Each structure stands twice: as structure tokens, then as C-alpha cells.
GROMACS .gro file of C-alpha atoms in nm:
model
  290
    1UNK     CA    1   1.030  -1.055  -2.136
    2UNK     CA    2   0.708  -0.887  -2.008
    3UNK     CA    3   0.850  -0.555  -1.755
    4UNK     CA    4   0.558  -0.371  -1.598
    5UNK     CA    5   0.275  -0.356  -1.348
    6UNK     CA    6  -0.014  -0.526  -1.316
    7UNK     CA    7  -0.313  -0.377  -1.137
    8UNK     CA    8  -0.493  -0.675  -0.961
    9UNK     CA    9  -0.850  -0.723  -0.818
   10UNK     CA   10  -0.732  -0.977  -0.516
   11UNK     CA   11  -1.061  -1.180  -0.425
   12UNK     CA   12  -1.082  -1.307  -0.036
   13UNK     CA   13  -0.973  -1.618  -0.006
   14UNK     CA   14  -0.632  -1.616  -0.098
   15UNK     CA   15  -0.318  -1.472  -0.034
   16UNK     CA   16  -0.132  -1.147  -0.139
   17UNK     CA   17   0.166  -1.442  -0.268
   18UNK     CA   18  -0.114  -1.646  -0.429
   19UNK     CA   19  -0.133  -1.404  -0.683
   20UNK     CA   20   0.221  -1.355  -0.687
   21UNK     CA   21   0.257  -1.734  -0.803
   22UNK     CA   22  -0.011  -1.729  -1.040
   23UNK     CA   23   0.130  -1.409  -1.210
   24UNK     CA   24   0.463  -1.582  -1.215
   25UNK     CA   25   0.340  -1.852  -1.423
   26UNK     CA   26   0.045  -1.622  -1.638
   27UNK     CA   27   0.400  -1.421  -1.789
   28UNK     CA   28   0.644  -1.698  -1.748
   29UNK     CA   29   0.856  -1.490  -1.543
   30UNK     CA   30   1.039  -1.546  -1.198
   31UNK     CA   31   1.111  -1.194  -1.126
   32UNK     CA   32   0.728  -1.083  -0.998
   33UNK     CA   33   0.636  -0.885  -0.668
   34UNK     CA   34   0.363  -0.681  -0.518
   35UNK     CA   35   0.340  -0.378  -0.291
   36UNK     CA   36   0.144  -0.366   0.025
   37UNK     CA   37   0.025  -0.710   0.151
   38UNK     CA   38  -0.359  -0.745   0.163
   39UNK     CA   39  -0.454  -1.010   0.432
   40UNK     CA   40  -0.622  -1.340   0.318
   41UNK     CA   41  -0.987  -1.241   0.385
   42UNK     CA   42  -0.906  -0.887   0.232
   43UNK     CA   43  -1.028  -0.802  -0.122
   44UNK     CA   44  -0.948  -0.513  -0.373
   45UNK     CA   45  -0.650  -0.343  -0.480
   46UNK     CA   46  -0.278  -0.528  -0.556
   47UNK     CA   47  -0.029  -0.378  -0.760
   48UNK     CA   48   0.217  -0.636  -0.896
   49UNK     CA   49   0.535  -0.538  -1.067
   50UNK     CA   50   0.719  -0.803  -1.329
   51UNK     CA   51   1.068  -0.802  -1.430
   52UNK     CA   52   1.242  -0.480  -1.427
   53UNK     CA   53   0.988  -0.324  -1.284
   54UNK     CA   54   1.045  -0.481  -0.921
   55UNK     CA   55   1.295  -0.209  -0.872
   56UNK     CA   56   1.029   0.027  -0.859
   57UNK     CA   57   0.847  -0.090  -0.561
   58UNK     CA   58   1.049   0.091  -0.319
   59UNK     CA   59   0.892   0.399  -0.450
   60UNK     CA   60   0.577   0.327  -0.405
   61UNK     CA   61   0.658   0.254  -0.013
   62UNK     CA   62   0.499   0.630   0.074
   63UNK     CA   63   0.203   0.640  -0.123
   64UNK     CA   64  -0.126   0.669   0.033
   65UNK     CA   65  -0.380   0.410   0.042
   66UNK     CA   66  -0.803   0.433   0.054
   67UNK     CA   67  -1.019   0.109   0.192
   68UNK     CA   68  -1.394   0.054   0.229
   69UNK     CA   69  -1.444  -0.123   0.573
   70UNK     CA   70  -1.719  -0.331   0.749
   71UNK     CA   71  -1.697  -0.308   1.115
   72UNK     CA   72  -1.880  -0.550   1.357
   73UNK     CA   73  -2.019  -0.475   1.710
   74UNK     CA   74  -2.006  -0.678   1.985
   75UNK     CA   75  -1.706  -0.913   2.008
   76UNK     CA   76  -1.301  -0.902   1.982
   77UNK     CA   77  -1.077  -1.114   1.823
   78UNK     CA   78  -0.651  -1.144   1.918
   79UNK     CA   79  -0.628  -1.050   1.516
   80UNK     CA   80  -0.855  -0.758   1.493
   81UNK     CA   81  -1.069  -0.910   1.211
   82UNK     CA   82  -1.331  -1.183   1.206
   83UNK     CA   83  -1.119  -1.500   1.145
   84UNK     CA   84  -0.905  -1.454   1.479
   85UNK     CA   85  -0.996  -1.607   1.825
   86UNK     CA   86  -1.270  -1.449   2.012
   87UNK     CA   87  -1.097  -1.276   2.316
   88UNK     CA   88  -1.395  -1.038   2.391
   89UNK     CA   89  -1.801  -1.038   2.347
   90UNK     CA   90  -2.120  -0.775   2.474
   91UNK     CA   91  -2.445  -0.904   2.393
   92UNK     CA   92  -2.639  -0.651   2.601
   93UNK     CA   93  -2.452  -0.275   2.393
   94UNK     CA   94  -2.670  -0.011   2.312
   95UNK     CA   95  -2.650   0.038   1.903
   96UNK     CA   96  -2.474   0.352   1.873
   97UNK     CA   97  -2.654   0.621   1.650
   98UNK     CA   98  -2.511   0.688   1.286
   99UNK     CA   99  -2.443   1.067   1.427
  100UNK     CA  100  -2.216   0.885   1.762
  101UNK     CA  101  -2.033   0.628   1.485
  102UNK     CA  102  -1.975   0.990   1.255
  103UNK     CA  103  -1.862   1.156   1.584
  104UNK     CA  104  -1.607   0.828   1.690
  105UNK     CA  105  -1.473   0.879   1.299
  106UNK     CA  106  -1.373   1.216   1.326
  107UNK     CA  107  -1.168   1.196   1.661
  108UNK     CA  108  -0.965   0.952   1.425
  109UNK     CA  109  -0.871   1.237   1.136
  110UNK     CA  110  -0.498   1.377   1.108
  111UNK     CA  111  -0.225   1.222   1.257
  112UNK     CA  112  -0.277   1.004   1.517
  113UNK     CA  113  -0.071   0.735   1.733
  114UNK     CA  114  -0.190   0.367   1.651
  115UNK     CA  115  -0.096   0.001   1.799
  116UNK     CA  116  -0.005  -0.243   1.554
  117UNK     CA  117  -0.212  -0.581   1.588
  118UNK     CA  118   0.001  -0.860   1.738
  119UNK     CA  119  -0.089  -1.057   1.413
  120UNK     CA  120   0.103  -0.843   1.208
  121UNK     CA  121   0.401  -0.854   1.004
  122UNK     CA  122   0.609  -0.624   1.232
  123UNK     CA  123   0.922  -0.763   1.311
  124UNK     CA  124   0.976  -0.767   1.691
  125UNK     CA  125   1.406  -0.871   1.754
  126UNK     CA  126   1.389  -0.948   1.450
  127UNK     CA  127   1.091  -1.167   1.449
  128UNK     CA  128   0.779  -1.114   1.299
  129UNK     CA  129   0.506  -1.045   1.559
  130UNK     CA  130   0.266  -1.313   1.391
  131UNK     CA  131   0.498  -1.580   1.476
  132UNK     CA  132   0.518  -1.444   1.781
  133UNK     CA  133   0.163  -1.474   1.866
  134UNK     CA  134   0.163  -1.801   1.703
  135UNK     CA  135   0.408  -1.945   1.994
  136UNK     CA  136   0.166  -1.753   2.277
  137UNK     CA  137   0.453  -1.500   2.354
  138UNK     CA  138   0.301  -1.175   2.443
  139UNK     CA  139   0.510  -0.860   2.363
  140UNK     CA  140   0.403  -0.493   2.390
  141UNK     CA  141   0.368  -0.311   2.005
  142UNK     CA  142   0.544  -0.005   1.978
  143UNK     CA  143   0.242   0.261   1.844
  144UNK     CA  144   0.375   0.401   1.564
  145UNK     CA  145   0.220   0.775   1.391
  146UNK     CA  146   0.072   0.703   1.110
  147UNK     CA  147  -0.169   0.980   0.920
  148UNK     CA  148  -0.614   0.937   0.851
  149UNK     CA  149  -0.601   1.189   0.552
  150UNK     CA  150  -1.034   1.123   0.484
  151UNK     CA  151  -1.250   0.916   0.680
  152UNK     CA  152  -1.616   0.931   0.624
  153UNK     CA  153  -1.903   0.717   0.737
  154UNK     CA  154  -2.106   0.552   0.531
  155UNK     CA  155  -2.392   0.353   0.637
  156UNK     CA  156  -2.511   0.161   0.918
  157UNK     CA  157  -2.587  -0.234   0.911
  158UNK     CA  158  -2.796  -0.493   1.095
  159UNK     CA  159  -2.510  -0.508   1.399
  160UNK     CA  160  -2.204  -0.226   1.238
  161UNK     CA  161  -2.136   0.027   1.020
  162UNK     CA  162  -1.948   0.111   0.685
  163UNK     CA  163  -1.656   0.377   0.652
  164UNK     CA  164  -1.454   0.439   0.383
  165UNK     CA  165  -1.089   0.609   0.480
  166UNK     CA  166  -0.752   0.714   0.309
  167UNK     CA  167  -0.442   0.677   0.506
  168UNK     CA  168  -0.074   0.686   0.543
  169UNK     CA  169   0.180   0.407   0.486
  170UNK     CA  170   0.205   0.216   0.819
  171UNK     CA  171  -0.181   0.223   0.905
  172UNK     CA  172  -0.334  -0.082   1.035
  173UNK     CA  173  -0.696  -0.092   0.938
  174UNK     CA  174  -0.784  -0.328   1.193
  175UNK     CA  175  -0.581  -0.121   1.458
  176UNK     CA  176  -0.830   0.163   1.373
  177UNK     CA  177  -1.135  -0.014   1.353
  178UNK     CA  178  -1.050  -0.205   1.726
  179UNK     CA  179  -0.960   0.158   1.851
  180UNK     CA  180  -1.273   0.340   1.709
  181UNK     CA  181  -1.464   0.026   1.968
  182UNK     CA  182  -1.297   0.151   2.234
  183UNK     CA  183  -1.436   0.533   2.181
  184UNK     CA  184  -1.763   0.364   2.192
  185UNK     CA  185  -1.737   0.140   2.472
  186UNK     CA  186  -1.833  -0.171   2.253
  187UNK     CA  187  -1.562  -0.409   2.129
  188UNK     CA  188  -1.554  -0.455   1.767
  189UNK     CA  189  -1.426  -0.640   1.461
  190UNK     CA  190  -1.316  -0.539   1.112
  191UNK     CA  191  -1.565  -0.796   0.970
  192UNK     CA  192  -1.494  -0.752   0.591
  193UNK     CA  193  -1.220  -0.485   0.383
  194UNK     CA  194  -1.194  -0.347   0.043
  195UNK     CA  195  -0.848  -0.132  -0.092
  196UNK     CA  196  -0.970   0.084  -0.350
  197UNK     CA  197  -0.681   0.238  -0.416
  198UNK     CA  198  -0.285   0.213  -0.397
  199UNK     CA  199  -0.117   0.538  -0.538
  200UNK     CA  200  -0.186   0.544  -0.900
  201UNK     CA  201  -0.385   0.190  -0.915
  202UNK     CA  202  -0.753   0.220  -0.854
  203UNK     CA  203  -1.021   0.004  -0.804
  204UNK     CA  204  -1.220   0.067  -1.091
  205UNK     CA  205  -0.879  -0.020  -1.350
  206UNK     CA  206  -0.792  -0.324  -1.128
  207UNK     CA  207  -0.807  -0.685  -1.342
  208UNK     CA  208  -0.911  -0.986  -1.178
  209UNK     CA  209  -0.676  -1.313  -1.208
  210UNK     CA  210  -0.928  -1.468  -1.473
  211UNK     CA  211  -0.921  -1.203  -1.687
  212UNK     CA  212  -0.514  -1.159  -1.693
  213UNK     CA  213  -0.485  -1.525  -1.753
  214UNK     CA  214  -0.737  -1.410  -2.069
  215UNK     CA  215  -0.590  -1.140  -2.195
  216UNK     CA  216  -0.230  -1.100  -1.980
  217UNK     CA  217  -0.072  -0.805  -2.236
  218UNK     CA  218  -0.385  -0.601  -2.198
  219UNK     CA  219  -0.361  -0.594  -1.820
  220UNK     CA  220   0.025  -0.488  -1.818
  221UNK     CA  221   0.123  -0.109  -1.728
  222UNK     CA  222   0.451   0.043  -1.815
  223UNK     CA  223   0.725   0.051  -1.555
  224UNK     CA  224   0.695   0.445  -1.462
  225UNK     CA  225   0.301   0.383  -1.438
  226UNK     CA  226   0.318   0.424  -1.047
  227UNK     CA  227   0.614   0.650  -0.982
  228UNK     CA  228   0.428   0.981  -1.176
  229UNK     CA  229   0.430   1.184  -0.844
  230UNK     CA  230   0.811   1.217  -0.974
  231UNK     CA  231   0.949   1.492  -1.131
  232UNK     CA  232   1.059   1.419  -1.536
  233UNK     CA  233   1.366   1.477  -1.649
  234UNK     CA  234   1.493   1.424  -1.996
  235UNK     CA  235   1.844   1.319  -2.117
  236UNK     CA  236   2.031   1.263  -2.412
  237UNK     CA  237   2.178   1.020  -2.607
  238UNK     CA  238   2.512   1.053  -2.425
  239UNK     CA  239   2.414   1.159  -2.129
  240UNK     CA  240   2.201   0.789  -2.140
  241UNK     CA  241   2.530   0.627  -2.195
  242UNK     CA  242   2.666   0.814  -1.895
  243UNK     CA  243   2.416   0.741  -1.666
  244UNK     CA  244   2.445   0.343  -1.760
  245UNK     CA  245   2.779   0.362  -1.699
  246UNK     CA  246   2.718   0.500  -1.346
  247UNK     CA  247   2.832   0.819  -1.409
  248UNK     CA  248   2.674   1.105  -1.289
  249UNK     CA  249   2.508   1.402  -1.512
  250UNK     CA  250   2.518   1.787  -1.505
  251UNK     CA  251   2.195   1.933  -1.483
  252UNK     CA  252   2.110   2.163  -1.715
  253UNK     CA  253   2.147   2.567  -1.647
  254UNK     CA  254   1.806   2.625  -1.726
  255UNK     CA  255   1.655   2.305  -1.522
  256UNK     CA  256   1.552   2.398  -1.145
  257UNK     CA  257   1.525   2.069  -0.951
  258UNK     CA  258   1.374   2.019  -0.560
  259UNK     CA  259   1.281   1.692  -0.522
  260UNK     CA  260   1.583   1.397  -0.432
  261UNK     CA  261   1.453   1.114  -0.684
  262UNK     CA  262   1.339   1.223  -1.071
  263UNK     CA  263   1.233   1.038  -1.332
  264UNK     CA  264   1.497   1.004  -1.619
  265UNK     CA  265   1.393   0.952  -1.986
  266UNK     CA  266   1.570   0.893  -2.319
  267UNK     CA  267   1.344   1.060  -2.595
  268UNK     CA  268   1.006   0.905  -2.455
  269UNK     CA  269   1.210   0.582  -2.367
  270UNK     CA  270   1.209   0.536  -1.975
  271UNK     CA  271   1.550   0.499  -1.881
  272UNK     CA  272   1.535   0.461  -1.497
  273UNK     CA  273   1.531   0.652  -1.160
  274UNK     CA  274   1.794   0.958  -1.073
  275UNK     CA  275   1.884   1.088  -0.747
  276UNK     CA  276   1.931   1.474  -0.763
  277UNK     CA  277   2.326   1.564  -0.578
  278UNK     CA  278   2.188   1.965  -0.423
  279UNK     CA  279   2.539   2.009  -0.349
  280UNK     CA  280   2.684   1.939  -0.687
  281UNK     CA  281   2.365   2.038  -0.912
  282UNK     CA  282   2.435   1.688  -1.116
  283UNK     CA  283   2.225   1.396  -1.113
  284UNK     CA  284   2.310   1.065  -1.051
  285UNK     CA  285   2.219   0.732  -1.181
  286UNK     CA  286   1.994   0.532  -0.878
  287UNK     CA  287   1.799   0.281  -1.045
  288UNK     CA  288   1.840   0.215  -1.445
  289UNK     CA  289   1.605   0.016  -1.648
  290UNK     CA  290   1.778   0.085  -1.991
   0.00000   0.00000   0.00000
């Protein structure tokens, strides 16, 4: 049975679970998931992990993410992008200058406070906000912080502009691109989006579903591909036993560890994902793949 990730080139068009289903039946596996939805019209970037290596995704919930974005002057939508319900049009705006959109970018760098889009997957008591909207029930979205790492303009268009922007878990892309309108005066849409990158999986290594369907062992990554940023740790042969038994490990006198989760191998066998006890200087067994 196939255990890995799969770095996939999502077209527009379809859905983040789409190419969850079609992966399903490319490896003949039921045991398939992806991290970080991209909406329907979105392209780029989807890392999908099969078998075992679903019980990585939870470490891959803080990486940071980069897009390449297509913003639209002169109308609003209730969803932010171009496929939602006009709320909102200017016919008679003055084209901002490339040097006033660079300006609006840069207020936006660092840490900033940003308003989820009602047609989000946010759960509001315990509903999710699209449904929500979906019914006509309007509820206030809590801002949440959320962190613009890079932004940087791009180029202008016939009635927009291009940016390109890394960001913290959390950010909503069409949040920003609605909020860098408002510095401008001039409503706006986020008219077309590209993820370039997802942690470890970038754009230029992504696979398209075609060519995994063609050649679906050539596309597959090992199950520590995306978890890297973790510290290594090395174990033996009974200390592997140990750990599958749910036991916990002494660390070695010579080891210094500072981070809570490490990566634990078995010669250059992966053997799963330890959580570091400070108190007790021992490891203990949090996720194992052996």
C-alpha cells in the first residue's frame, strides 16, 4: 500500500476533494487527504497525503504559504472573489498609480488583524459560516491575527494589479485583497489566485492529475517529505520496539533537544513522530508509522 505525499497542481475548476477522489482511486487507497483547502476557482499548490501519511497533516497546520493574486477594481462580491454576488460597483474610480497600489501593499506587511469572508469555512456555533451565508443569516466574523511575511507588487493590468505574498496559517487571501480596496477607496475583487507554495511543496515540483494517473509512483514523496523543519533524532533497534510499544525513551547524555515534536528514525527507516518530555529528558512516542 502506497504511504506518502503527493504534490498536486490543482487546475480551477474543481474542488480541493475532487482531487481527493481521484487520488483515492489513481492508488486504490481509501485513506487519502490534503492540507489547506484551495477554493474551486483557485489553482496551484495541493499537498495530498496517502495512507500512513495522513497522520502527518497536523504538522503541516503552521507552515507558511506564498500565492500569486489578480485583483480587480471596481466592484464587490459577498465572497470576496469573482464568482460571488455583486454587492458593490464604481464605474467612475480614478486608476490608482503602480507607486499608490506598492504603497496600499506595504501598510499590509507584519502582523496584521484580518476579517474572515462570510463564505468561509469558519465554524460560527458550530456551524460553518458558508452555510450560514447560504441561509441569508448575517453574523459578525471575529478578525483573527494572522502574519504578511513578503508582499510585493507585481504589475499592473487593463482594470487591477498583480501581487505575489507569503503568509501565515489563517490568512484569507480574499480578506486581504477586499481590505487593500478599502485603503484605496475602490472596491475590489480577487479575480484569479495561484499557491505557489505550501511548506516544503512548491510550485515548480507540483504534478498535475494527468500526469499522476501516468506515472502515479513517480509523483509519490516519502512520509517525512513535509515535516523537515523537525529536528532528527535517531533510535535503535530496541529503543524502536519501545517506542511501538508506547513506551517512552531516554534521551541520550550527549543529545541537547529544544523543540516539543522530533523526528524519530530507525537506521534511515522513518519510524514516526516523538514528543520531547523537558521535565523528564525522555522522549515519547506521538505518532508511529513503523
Amino acid at each position: 500500500m502506497p504511504n506518502g505525499f503527493v504534490n498536486v497542481l490543482k487546475a480551477p475548476g474543481i474542488t480541493s476533494h475532487d482531487i481527493v477522489s481521484h487520488l483515492r482511486k489513481v492508488y486504490g487507497l481509501k485513506k487519502v487527504g490534503h492540507a489547506g483547502t484551495l477554493d474551486p476557482a483557485a489553482a496551484g499548490v495541493l499537498p495530498v497525503a496517502l495512507g500512513k501519511a495522513t497522520r502527518m497533516l497536523e504538522y503541516m497546520d503552521d507552515v507558511d504559504k506564498s500565492y500569486k493574486v489578480e485583483v480587480t477594481f471596481g466592484l464587490s462580491t459577498d465572497t470576496g472573489d469573482d464568482t460571488g454576488k455583486i454587492i458593490e460597483t464604481m464605474e467612475n474610480y480614478t486608476m490608482p498609480t503602480a507607486e499608490k497600489v506598492k504603497e496600499a501593499l506595504e501598510t499590509f506587511r507584519g502582523e496584521i488583524k484580518q476579517r474572515p469572508p462570510m463564505y468561509s469555512a469558519i465554524r460560527i456555533n458550530g456551524e460553518k459560516a458558508y452555510n450560514l451565508a447560504r441561509k441569508n443569516i448575517e453574523v459578525e466574523m471575529p478578525e483573527r491575527d494572522v502574519v504578511i511575511h513578503d508582499i510585493k507588487f507585481q504589475e499592473m493590468t487593463q482594470n487591477g494589479f498583480i501581487f505575489e505574498v507569503v503568509c501565515s496559517k489563517g490568512t484569507y487571501i480574499r480578506s486581504l485583497c477586499m481590505d487593500i480596496g478599502k485603503y484605496l477607496g475602490i472596491p475590489t475583487v480577487m479575480s484569479f489566485l495561484i499557491r505557489t507554495h505550501v511548506g516544503a511543496f512548491k510550485l515548480e515540483d507540483a504534478f498535475t492529475t494527468e500526469e499522476i494517473g501516468l506515472l502515479p509512483h513517480m509523483a509519490l514523496l516519502s512520509i517525512d517529505f513535509p515535516i523537515k523543519h523537525l529536528p532528527k533524532y535517531v533510535i535503535s533497534d530496541e529503543e524502536a520496539v519501545m517506542i511501538k510499544q508506547g513506551k517512552q525513551i531516554a534521551v541520550k547524555e550527549d543529545e541537547e533537544i529544544t523543540e516539543k515534536f522530533i523526528r524519530l528514525y530507525k537506521d534511515k527507516e522513518f519510524a514516526g513522530i516523538g514528543r520531547y518530555v523537558f521535565s523528564e529528558h525522555k522522549i515519547a512516542p506521538h505518532k508511529v508509522v513503523l
